[in-house]
Structures are given as structure tokens and as C-alpha cells.
Coordinates of C-alpha atoms in Angstrom, one line a residue:
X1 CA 34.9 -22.4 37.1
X2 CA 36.9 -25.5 36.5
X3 CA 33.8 -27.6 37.1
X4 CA 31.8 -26.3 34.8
X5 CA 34.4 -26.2 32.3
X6 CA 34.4 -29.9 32.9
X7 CA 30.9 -30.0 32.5
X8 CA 31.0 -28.0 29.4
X9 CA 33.4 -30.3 28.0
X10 CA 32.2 -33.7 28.9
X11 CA 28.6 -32.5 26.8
X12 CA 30.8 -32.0 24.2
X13 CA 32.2 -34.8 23.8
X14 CA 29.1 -37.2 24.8
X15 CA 27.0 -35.6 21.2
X16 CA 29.8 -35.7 18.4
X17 CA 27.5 -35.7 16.1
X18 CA 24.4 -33.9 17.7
X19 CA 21.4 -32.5 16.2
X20 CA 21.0 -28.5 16.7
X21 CA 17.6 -29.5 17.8
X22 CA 19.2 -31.8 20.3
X23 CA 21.7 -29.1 21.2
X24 CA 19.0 -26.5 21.5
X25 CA 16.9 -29.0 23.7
X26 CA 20.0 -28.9 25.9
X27 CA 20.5 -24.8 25.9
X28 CA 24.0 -25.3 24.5
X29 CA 23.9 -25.1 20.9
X30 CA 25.6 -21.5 20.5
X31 CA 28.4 -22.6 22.9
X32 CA 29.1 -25.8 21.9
X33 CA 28.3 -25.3 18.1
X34 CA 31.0 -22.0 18.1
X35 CA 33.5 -24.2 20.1
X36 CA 33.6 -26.9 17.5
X37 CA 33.8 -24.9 14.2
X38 CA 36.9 -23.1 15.7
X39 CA 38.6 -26.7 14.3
X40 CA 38.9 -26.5 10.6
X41 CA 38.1 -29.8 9.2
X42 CA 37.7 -28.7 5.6
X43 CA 41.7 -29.6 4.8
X44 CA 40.9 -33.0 6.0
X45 CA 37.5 -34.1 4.7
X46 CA 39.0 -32.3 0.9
X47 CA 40.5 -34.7 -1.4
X48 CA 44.3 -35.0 -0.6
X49 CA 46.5 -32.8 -2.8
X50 CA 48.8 -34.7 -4.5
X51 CA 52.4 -34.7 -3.9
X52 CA 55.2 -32.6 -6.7
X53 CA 57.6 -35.2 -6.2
X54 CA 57.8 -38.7 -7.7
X55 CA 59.2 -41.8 -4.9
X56 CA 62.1 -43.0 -7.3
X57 CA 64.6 -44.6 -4.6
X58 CA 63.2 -47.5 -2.9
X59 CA 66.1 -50.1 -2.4
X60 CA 68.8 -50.5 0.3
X61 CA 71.5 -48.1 -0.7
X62 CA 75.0 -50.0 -0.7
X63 CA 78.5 -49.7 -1.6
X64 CA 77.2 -46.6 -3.8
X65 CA 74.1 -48.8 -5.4
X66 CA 70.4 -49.2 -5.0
X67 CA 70.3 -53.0 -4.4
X68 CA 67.4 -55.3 -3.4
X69 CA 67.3 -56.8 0.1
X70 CA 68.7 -60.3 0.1
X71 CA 65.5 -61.6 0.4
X72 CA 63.8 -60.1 -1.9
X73 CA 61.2 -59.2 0.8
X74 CA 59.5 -55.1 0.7
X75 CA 57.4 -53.5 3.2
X76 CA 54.7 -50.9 2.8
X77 CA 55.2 -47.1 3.5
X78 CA 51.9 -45.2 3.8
X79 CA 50.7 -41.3 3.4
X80 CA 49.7 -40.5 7.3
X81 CA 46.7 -38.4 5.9
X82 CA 44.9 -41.2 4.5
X83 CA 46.4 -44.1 5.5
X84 CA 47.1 -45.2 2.0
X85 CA 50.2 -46.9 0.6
X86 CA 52.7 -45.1 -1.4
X87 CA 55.7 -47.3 -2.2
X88 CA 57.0 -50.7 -1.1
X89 CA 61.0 -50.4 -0.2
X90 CA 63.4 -52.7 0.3
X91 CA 63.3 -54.9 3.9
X92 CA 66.6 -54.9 5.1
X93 CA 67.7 -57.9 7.9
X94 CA 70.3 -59.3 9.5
X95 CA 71.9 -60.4 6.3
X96 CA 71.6 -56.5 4.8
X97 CA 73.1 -55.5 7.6
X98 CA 76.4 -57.7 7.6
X99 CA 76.3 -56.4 3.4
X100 CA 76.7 -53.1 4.3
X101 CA 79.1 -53.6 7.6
X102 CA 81.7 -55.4 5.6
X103 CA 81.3 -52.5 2.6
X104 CA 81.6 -49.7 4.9
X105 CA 84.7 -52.0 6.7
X106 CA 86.2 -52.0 3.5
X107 CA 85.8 -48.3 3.0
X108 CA 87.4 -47.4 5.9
X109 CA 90.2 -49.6 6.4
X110 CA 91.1 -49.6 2.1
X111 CA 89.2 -46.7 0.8
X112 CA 89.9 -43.0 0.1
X113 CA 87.7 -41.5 2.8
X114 CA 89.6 -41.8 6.0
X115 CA 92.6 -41.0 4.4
X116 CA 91.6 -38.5 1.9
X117 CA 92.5 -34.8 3.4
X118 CA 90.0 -33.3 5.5
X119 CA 89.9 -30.3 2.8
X120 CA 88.6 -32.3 0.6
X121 CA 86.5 -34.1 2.9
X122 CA 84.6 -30.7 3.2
X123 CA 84.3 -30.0 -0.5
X124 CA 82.7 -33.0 -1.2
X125 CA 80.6 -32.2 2.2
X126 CA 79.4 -28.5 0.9
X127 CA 78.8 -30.4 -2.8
X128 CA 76.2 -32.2 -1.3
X129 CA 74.7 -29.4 0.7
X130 CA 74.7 -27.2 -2.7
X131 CA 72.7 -30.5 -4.1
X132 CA 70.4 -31.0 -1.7
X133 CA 69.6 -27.0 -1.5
X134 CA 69.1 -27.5 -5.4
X135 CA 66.2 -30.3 -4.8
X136 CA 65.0 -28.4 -1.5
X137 CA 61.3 -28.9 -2.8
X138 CA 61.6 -32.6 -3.7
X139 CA 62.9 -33.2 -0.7
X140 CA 60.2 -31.2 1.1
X141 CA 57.5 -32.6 -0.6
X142 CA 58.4 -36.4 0.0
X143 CA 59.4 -35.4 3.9
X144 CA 55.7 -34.4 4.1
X145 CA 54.3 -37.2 2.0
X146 CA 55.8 -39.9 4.1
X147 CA 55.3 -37.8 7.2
X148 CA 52.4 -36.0 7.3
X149 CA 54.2 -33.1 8.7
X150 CA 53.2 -29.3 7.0
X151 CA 55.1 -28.7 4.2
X152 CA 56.3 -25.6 4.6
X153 CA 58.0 -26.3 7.5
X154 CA 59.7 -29.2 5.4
X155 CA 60.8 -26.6 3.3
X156 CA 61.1 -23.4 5.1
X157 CA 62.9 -24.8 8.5
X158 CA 63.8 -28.8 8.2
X159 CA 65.7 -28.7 4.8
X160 CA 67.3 -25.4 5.0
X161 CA 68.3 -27.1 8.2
X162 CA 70.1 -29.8 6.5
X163 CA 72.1 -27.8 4.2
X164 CA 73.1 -25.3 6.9
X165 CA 74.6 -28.2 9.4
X166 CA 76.3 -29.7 6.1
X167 CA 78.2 -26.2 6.2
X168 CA 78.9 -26.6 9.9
X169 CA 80.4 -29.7 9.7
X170 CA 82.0 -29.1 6.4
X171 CA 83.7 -26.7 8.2
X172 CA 84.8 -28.3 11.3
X173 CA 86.8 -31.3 8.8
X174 CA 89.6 -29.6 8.3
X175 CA 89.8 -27.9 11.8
X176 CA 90.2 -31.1 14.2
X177 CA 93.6 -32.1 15.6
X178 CA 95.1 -33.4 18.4
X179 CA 97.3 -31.8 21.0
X180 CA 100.8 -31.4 22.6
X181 CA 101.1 -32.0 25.6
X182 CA 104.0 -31.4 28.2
X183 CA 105.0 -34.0 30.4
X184 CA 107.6 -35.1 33.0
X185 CA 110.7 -36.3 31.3
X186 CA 112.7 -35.8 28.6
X187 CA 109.6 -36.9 25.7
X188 CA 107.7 -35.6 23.5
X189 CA 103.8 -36.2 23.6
X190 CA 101.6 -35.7 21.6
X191 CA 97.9 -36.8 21.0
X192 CA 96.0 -37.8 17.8
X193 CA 92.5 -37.1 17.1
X194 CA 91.7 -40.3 15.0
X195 CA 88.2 -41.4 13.2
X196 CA 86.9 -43.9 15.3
X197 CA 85.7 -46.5 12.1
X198 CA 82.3 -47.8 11.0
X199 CA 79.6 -45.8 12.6
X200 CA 76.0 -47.5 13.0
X201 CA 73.4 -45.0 13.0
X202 CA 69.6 -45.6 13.8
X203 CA 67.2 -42.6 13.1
X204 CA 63.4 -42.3 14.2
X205 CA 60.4 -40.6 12.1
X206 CA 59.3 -37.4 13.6
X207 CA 62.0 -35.4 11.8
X208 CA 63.7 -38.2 8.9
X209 CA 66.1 -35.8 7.3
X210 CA 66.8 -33.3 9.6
X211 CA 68.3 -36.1 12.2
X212 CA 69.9 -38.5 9.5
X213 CA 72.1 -35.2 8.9
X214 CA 72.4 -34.7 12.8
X215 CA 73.9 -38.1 12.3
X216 CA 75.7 -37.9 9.1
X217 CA 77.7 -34.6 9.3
X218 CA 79.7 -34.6 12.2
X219 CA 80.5 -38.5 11.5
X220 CA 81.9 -37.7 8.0
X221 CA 83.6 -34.6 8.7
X222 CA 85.4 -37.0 11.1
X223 CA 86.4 -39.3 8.3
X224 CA 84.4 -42.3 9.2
X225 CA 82.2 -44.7 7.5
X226 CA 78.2 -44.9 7.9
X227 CA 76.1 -48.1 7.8
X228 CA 72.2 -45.9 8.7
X229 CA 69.2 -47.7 9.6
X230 CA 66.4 -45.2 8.9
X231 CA 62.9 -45.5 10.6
X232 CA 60.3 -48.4 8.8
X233 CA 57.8 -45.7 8.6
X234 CA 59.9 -43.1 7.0
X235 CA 62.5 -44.1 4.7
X236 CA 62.2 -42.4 2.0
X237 CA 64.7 -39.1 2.3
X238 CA 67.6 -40.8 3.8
X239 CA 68.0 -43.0 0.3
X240 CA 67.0 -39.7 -1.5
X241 CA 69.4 -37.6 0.0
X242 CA 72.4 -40.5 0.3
X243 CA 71.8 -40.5 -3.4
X244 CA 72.4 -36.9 -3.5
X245 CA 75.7 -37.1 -1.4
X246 CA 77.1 -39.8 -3.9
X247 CA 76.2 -37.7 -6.6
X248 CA 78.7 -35.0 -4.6
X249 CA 81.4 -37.4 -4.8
X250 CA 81.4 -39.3 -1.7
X251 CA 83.2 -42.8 -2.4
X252 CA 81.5 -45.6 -2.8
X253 CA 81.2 -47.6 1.1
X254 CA 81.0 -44.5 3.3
X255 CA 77.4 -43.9 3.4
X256 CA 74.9 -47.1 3.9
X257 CA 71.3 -46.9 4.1
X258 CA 69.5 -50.0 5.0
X259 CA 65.4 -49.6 5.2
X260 CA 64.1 -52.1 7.8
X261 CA 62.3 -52.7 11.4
X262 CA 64.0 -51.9 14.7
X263 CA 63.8 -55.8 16.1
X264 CA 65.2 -57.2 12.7
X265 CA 68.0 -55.0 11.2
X266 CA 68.3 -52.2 14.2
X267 CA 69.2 -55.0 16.4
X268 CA 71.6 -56.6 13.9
X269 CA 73.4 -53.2 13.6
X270 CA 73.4 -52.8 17.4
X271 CA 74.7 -55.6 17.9
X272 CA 77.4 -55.9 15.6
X273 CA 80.8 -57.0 15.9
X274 CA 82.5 -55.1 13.2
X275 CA 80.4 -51.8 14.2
X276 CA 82.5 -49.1 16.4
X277 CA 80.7 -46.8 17.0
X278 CA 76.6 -46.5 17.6
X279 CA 74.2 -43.6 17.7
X280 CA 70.6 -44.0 18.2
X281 CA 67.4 -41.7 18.7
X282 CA 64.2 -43.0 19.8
X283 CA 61.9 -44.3 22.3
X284 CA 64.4 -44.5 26.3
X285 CA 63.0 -48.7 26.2
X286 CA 64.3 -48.6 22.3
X287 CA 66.9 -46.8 23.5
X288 CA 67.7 -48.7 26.5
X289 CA 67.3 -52.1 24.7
X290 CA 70.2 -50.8 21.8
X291 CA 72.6 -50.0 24.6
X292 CA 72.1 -54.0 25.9
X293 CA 72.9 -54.9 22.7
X294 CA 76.0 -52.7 21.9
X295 CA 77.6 -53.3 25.4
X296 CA 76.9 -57.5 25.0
X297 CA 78.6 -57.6 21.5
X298 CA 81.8 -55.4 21.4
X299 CA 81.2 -52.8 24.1
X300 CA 81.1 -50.1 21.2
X301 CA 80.9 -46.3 22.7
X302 CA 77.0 -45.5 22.3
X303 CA 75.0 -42.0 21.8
X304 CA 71.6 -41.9 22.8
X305 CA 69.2 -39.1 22.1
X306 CA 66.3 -40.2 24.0
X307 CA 62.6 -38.8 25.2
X308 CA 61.3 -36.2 27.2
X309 CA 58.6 -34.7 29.1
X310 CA 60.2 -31.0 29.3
X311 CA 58.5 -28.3 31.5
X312 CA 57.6 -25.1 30.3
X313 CA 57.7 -22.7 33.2
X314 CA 55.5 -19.4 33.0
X315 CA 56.2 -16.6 35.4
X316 CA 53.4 -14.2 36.9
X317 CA 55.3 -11.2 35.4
X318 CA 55.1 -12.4 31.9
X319 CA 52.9 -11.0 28.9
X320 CA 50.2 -13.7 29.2
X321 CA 49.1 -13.7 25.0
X322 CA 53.4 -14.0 24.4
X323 CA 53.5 -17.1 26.3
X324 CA 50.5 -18.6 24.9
X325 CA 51.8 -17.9 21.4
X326 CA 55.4 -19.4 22.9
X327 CA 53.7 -22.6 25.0
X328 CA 51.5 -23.4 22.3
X329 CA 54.3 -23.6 19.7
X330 CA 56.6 -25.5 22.1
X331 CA 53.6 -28.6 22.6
X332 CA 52.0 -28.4 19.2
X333 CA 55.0 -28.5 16.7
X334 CA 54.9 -30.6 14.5
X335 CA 52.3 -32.7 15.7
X336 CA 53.7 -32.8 19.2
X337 CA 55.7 -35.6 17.5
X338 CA 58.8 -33.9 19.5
X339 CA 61.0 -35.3 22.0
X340 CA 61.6 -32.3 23.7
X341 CA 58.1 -31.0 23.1
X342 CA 57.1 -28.4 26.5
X343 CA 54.4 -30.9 27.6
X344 CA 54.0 -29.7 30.9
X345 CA 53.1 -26.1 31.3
X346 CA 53.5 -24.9 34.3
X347 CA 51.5 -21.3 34.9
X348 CA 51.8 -19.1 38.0
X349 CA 48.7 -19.2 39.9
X350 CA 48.2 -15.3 39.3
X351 CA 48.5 -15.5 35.5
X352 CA 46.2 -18.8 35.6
X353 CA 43.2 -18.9 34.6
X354 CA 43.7 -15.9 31.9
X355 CA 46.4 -18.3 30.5
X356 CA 44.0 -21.2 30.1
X357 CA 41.0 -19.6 28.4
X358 CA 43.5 -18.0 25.9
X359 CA 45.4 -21.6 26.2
X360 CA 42.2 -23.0 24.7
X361 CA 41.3 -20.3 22.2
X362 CA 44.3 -20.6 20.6
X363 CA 44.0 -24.2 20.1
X364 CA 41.2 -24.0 18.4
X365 CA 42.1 -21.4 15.9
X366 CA 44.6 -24.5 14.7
X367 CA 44.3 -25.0 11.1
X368 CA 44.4 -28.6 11.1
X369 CA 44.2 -30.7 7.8
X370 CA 46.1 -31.4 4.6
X371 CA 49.7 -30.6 5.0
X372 CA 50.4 -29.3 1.4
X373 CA 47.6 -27.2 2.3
X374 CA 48.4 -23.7 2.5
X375 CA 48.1 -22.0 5.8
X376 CA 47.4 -25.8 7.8
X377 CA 49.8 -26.1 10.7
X378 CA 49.0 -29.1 12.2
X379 CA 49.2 -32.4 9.6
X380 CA 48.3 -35.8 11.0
X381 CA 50.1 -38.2 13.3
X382 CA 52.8 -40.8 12.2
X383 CA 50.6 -43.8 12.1
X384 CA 47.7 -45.7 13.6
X385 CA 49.7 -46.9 16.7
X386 CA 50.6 -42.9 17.4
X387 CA 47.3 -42.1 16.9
X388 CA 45.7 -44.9 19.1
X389 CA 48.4 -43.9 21.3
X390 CA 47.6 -40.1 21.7
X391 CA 43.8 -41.0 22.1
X392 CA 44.5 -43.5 25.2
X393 CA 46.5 -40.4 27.0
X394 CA 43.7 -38.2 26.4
X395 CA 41.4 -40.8 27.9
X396 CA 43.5 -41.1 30.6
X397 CA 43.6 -37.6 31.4
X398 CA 39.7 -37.7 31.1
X399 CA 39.4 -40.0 33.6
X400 CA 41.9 -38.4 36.1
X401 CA 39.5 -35.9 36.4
X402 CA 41.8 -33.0 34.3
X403 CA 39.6 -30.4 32.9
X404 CA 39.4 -31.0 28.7
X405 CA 39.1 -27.7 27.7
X406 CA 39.1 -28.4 24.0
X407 CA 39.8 -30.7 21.8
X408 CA 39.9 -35.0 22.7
X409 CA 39.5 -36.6 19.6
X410 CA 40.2 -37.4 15.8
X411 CA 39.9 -35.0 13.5
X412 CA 37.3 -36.6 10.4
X413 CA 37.5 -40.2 9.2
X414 CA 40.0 -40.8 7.2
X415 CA 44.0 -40.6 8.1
X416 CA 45.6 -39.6 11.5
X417 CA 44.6 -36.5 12.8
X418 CA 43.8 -35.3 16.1
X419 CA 42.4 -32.3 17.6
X420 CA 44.2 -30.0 19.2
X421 CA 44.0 -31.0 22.9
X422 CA 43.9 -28.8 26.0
X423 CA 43.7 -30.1 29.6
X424 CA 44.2 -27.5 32.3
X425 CA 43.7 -28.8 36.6
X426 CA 46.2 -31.1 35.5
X427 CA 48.3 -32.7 39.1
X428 CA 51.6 -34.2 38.6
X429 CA 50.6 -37.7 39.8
X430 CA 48.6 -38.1 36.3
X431 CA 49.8 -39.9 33.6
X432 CA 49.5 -37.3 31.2
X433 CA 52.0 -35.4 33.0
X434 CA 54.1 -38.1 33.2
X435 CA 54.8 -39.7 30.3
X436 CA 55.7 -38.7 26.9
X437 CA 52.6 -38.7 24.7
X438 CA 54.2 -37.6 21.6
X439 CA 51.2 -35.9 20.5
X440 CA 49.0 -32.4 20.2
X441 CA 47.8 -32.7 24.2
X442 CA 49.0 -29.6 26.0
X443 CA 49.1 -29.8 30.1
X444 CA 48.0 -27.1 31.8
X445 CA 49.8 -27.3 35.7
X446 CA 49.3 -24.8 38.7
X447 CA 52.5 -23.7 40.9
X448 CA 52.1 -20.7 43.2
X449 CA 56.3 -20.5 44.6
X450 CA 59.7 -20.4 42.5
X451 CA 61.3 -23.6 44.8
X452 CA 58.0 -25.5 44.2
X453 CA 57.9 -25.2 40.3
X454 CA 61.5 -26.2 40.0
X455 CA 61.2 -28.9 42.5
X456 CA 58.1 -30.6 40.5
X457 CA 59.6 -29.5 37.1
X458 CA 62.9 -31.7 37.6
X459 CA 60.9 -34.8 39.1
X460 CA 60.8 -36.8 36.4
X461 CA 62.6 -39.2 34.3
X462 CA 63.6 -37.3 31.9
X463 CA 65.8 -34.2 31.2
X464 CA 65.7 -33.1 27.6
X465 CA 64.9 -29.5 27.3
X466 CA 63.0 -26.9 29.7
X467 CA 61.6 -23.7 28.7
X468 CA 61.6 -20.4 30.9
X469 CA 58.9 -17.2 30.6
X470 CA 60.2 -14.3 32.6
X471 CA 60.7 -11.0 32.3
X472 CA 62.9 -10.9 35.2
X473 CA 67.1 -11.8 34.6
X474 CA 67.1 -13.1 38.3
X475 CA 64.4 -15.4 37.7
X476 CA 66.0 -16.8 34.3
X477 CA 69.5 -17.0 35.8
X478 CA 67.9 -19.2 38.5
X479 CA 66.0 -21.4 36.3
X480 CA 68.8 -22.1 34.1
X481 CA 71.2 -23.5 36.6
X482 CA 68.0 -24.8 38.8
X483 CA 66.6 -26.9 35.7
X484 CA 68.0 -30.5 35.1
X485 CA 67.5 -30.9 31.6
X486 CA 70.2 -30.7 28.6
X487 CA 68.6 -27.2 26.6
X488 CA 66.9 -25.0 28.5
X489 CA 65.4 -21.7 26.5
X490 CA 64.6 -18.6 28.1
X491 CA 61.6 -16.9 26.0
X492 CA 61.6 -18.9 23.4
X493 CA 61.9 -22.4 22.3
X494 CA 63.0 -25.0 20.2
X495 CA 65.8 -22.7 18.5
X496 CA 67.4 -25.3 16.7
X497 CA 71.2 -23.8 15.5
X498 CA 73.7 -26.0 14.0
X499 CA 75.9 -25.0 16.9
X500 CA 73.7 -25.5 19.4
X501 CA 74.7 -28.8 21.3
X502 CA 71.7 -31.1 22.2
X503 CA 71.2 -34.2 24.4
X504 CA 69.2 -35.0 27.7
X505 CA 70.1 -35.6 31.3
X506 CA 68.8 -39.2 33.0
X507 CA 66.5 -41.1 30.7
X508 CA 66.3 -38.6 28.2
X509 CA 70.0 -40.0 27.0
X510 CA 73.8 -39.9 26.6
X511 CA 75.8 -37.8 24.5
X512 CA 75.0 -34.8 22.4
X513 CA 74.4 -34.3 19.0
X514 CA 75.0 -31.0 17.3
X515 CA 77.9 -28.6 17.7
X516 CA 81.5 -29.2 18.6
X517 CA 80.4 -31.6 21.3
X518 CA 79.0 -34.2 18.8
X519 CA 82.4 -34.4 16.9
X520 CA 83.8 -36.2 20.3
X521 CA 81.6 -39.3 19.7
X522 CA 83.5 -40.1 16.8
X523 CA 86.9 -39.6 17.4
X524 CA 89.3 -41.4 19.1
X525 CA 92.2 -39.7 21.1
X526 CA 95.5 -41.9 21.5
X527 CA 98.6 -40.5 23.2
X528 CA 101.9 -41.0 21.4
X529 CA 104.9 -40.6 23.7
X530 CA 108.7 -40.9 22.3
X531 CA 111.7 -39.7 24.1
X532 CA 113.9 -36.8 23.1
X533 CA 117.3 -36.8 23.2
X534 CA 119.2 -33.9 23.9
X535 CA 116.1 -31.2 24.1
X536 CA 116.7 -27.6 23.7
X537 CA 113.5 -27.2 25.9
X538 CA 110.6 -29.1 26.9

């Protein structure tokens, strides 16, 4: 069965564009003509629709202004669906970065921020949250523009999002405090839960504004300052929304937004002296490459949320069409573009081969196209070196001799899109069950026994996330202590709550970002001790 699926597909792929006198001459033109229509192409070869929002901020944001970048220099952002230039913002460097070091510097060790009370910290906090709620669709629509992502899941999910962990945070300002603490001796001890300065903050492109407030909150319900780099190809919400937080009230200083490339001004922030505190998300050799650089400067404390390649583990007594509605949401959102993405499906051999054929049709009922479009759910990928990217994997996974069910390459001629992909005989030696595509390629893996899946399940690099179909509790209790990863859900995934901590074991990072947990990277505890004379008790 698996050959001639193989078979089946290769045909496919060898006549793109075949005649259905050529596909007749073959016997295969009801099969293979069916297979392909299943893709809906007519959102991409349409005329794009044409954005509600206008792109009004394209400067550096400093010290509570829109300001050029010292050299005057701009770089090109781009529409993912047709590859198409949209604005030219502001390219930050080395010497933006020192700009809006020494401004935030200022803010913290002279401004109001740090020492303003943390009540009012939180007003101005839930301010911007009510302003950003007020310009929800702006917002959306310029997320999807410069993202390609659908937009109504910029403006059902990603932005609500925002304004909900504004509230979170908002909430926690006024609720941190230190400790007293008993000790040997006649003192009295006592410890201090201190803002830990100027934050540097570097955010990627697969979800802008949703991870610039992941960044954001927690470091200004602290009291800190901010000096952001957002990602080249996606800059355009983070000055958008920074303008709406200064609008709120948020002194001028605390909240930096320098547009700009990862080798240029990430590693000046990285790097810098005057920077206390860093946080990055990206790529582990980004990642890994931002850590050299903080610890070689002034050993600031680091935060890495990292990549993944995060097993999603289907059970023999689960309802087969739920977990292909489940597996194929935790691979395909958002263009696969996610680092905790379930990019290694792991089916029990009983529940196999129903899973893959449904695995398949499902893919191919993806509405891909447009993504203002109603009703598309898949939009295009970040960029050209994504969507190369993507297209080498599925090569790869081609030539491993994985079965491509569906799917396996772009999607029309113009922009970044790409087909919904299926392999299924996929081993764990291949690449594409190795590495982190970032893209819509689902894995289709075999295991037959409980100790075997969890054995090939945690070897790997990374440890983001996990997903768990059962409907047994002893199976999910085992999983959840068995799985090496930082989030594991158990049937469901990618529930996203402001409360909900998140952060990878191994490769997949340091640190987590999200809940209480995230408010410990940027805070500093001292201990003050004094002696008491006289005590009535200790």
C-alpha cells in the first residue's frame, strides 16, 4: 500500500502541468485530477485584496519619537503573498542601538517609571490594552499584511491575545514583593524584589505582536526599561503598538523600538555594556550565537525561547477523525511557521493506516490562498528563504524514500505559498523528522509500544512542547511525566493562556516566558540584613 502510494505520488509530481490527454494516456486522470483540485488555488491566482489599514509608522521609535536611523539608511518590508514591497522603515545599527541604550539608561536610573507606584504602573498598562483593543482591526490587518498569516486569526486569536496578557501583567505590577525571612541571630531580614534595569529584547516574525507583548508585559509590570529589536521582516506592529502604549501614558525612554538585521543591531544590543537584562526568540544557532555575545560583554542574565521539533503522540484507543482534526492543527498553524509546531506525528500501528489516508484528505481540503480571504486558513510563508527552505525539506524527505501522500510544492506563481504537505513511512533517522522545517510538512511516524514512542519521542535536540491523544488517564499521566519537553498538552494543543508558562528543555531554550514564572527574569532579589536590638521575638 505504501508503494503504491509512492508511486501514486511521484506521477503526480513528475506532470504538474499535464494534459488530460496525457493523464488519460496514463489511466490516471480521475485520480490524480480529483487529488489536485482538493488544493484551492483560486485565493492565490485572484488579485490580492487590499489591506484596511494604512503603514503610517516607519521610523525607529525613541525616547517617545519616531526618528530616522543615524544613517539615514531604510530597508524594504514586503507582502509574503506577492512578494511586493510595502514600506521602507528605518535601518537601525550599532549607533541606533547605543541611542536608545543611553535613553532607556536615562529612564530608568532618572525617570518616573521605576519609581512611579506599581498601581499606576498597571493603569497606564490596562490604558494601552483598552487602546490597542480599540485599533484591534488595524492592528490585524497590518499583522497579516506584513505576515501573510490569515487574518482572522490576527484578529480573532493573536490580538485579543495581546490585550488579554496586558491585563495579566497589569495585574501582577502591584502584587510583587519580596519576603521576610527568619534567620539565626538577633536580625532582621528581609529581601527586595527589585527591577533588574534596561531590558534588551529581540523578537522573531512568525507571531510579531503577540511575542513583543510576551516580551513587553511582564518586563514593565516589573518596572524596567525596554530597548526592542523587532524582526527585519516584520516590523511594522511593534512601532504601531509602542505608539499606542505612549499614547496610554508610558514616559518617554521606557519602550525602544529599533527596526534592523540580527548581525547589525541584534548583535549590538546583545552585546551591550549598559544592557542588563536580554531576552531573545529565534532560531537555537541565533539563539546560541546571542548568548556568546551577552556572556562576552557583561555576563547579562539571558532568556531564550528557542526551536522545536515537538512529537505529537497518537494512542490506538483514540477517535481517529479527532486526532486528525487535532494533529493537523498542531503542524499546519499558521503556516507551520511555529516553534512548537507537532512536527512529528507519531500514530499507533493499529490506528495507522486509517490515520494517514484521513491525514491526507484533510490536507487537501486546506483552503490555501489570500489571507484576507474569507474562509483561507493557510496564507503564505514568511519569505523566499522560508519558502526555498520548506521546499529543500520536502525534497529531502522525497529522496529518503518517505511516502508523499499529498502535497510537495508551491502553490501558483506568484508569492510564498506552499501546499499542504503529507509524508507518512517517515523513520526517525530522516531529516525531516529531525529538524525544524518551520513549514506546512506534517510527519507521519509508526510506533507499535508505549516505552518505544516515548524513547524516540524525547531523542532529539529539542524540548519545546509535546502533544498526547488518549483516552486513557493512565496513559496521559505517563506521558506527561515521561515527555522531556517544557508544555505538553493532552487532547489538544497549542492552548495559549496568559498564565500558562512556556519555555523548552535542551536546545529548545532557557527560561520561560508567560505566567508568574516570566516575572523572575526581570527582577532582582537582594537580601537586606540589619540587627535588632532588644527583640520582642524573632
Amino acid at each position: 500500500m505504501a508503494a503504491a502510494r509512492r508511486i501514486s505520488t511521484l506521477l503526480s509530481r513528475s506532470f504538474p502541468s499535464a494534459s488530460p490527454s496525457l493523464l488519460r494516456s496514463l489511466g490516471r486522470e480521475s485520480s490524480w485530477a480529483r487529488g489536485i483540485s482538493r488544493f484551492s488555488t483560486a485565493a492565490v491566482v485572484e488579485e490580492p485584496i487590499i489591506p484596511p489599514v494604512q503603514i503610517s509608522y516607519t521610523k525607529n521609535l525613541i525616547n517617545g519619537q519616531f526618528v530616522d536611523a543615524a544613517s539615514g539608511k531604510t530597508f524594504p518590508v514586503y507582502d509574503p503573498r506577492t512578494a511586493e514591497v510595502i514600506a521602507h522603515v528605518a535601518e537601525g545599527d550599532a549607533e541606533d542601538i547605543d541611542h536608545a541604550v543611553a535613553t532607556a539608561r536615562k529612564a530608568f536610573d532618572e525617570g518616573p517609571w521605576p519609581k512611579m507606584t506599581p498601581y499606576e504602573r498597571s493603569r497606564i498598562m490596562l490604558r494601552a490594552a483598552d487602546l490597542i483593543e480599540k485599533n484591534m482591526e488595524e492592528i490585524a490587518a497590518l499583522e497579516t499584511w506584513n505576515n501573510g498569516k490569515p487574518y482572522v486569526q490576527s484578529l480573532k486569536s493573536e490580538v485579543p491575545m495581546v490585550v488579554r496578557l496586558l491585563h495579566y501583567y497589569a495585574g501582577w505590577a502591584d502584587k510583587i514583593h519580596g519576603l521576610t525571612v527568619p534567620g539565626d541571630g538577633n536580625y532582621h531580614i528581609q529581601t527586595l524584589h527589585e527591577p533588574i534595569g534596561v531590558a534588551g529584547q529581540i523578537v522573531p516574525w512568525n507571531f510579531p505582536v503577540l511575542l513583543f507583548t510576551w516580551k513587553v508585559a511582564p518586563a514593565l509590570a516589573c518596572g524596567n526599561t525596554i530597548v526592542l529589536k523587532s524582526a527585519e521582516q516584520t516590523p511594522l506592529t511593534a512601532l504601531y503598538v509602542a505608539k499606542l502604549f505612549h499614547e496610554a501614558g508610558l514616559p518617554p525612554g521606557v519602550l525602544n523600538v529599533v527596526s534592523g538585521y540580527g548581525p547589525t543591531a541584534g548583535a549590538a544590543l546583545a552585546s551591550h555594556m549598559d544592557v542588563d537584562k536580554l531576552s531573545f526568540t529565534g532560531h537555537c544557532d541565533t539563539g546560541k550565537i546571542v548568548q556568546e555575545l551577552a556572556a562576552k560583554s557583561n555576563l547579562k542574565p539571558v532568556t531564550l525561547e528557542l526551536g522545536g521539533k515537538s512529537p505529537f503522540i497518537i494512542f490506538d484507543d483514540a477517535d481517529v477523525d479527532q486526532a486528525v482534526e487535532l494533529a493537523h492543527f498542531a503542524l499546519f498553524y499558521n503556516q507551520g511557521q511555529c516553534c512548537c509546531a507537532g512536527s512529528r506525528t507519531y500514530v499507533h500501528e493499529r490506528v495507522y493506516d486509517e490515520f494517514v489516508e484521513k491525514a491526507k484528505a484533510r490536507a487537501m481540503r486546506r483552503i490555501v490562498g489570500d489571507p484576507f480571504k474569507n474562509g483561507v486558513e493557510q496564507g503564505p510563508q514568511i519569505d523566499p528563504e522560508q519558502f526555498q527552505k520548506v521546499l529543500r525539506y520536502i525534497r529531502s524527505g522525497i529522496e529518503s524514500n518517505a511516502t508523499l501522500e499529498c502535497g510537495g510544492d508551491r502553490l501558483g506563481d506568484r508569492g510564498y505559498f506552499v501546499q499542504p504537505t503529507v509524508f507518512s513511512d517517515v523513520k526517525d533517522d530522516m531529516l525531516i523528522a529531525q529538524d525544524e522545517i518551520f513549514g506546512p510538512v506534517q510527519s507521519i511516524l509508526k510506533f507499535k509500544e508505549t516505552d518505544d514512542v516515548i524513547r524516540r519521542a524525547n531523542k532529539t535536540r529539542f524540548g519545546l512542547a509535546a502533544g498526547v491523544f488518549t483516552k486513557s488517564a493512565d496513559t496521559a499521566n505517563t506521558m506527561m511525566r515521561a515527555l522531556r519537553a517544557g508544555t505538553v498538552w493532552i487532547n489538544c494543543y497549542d492552548v495559549f493562556d496568559a498564565a500558562i508558562p512556556f519555555g523548552g528543555y535542551k536546545l529548545s531554550g532557557i527560561g520561560r516566558e508567560k505566567g508568574i514564572y516570566s516575572l523572575d527574569a526581570y527582577l532582582q532579589v537582594k537580601a537586606v540584613v540589619q540587627p535588632v536590638k532588644n527583640p520582642a521575638w524573632l
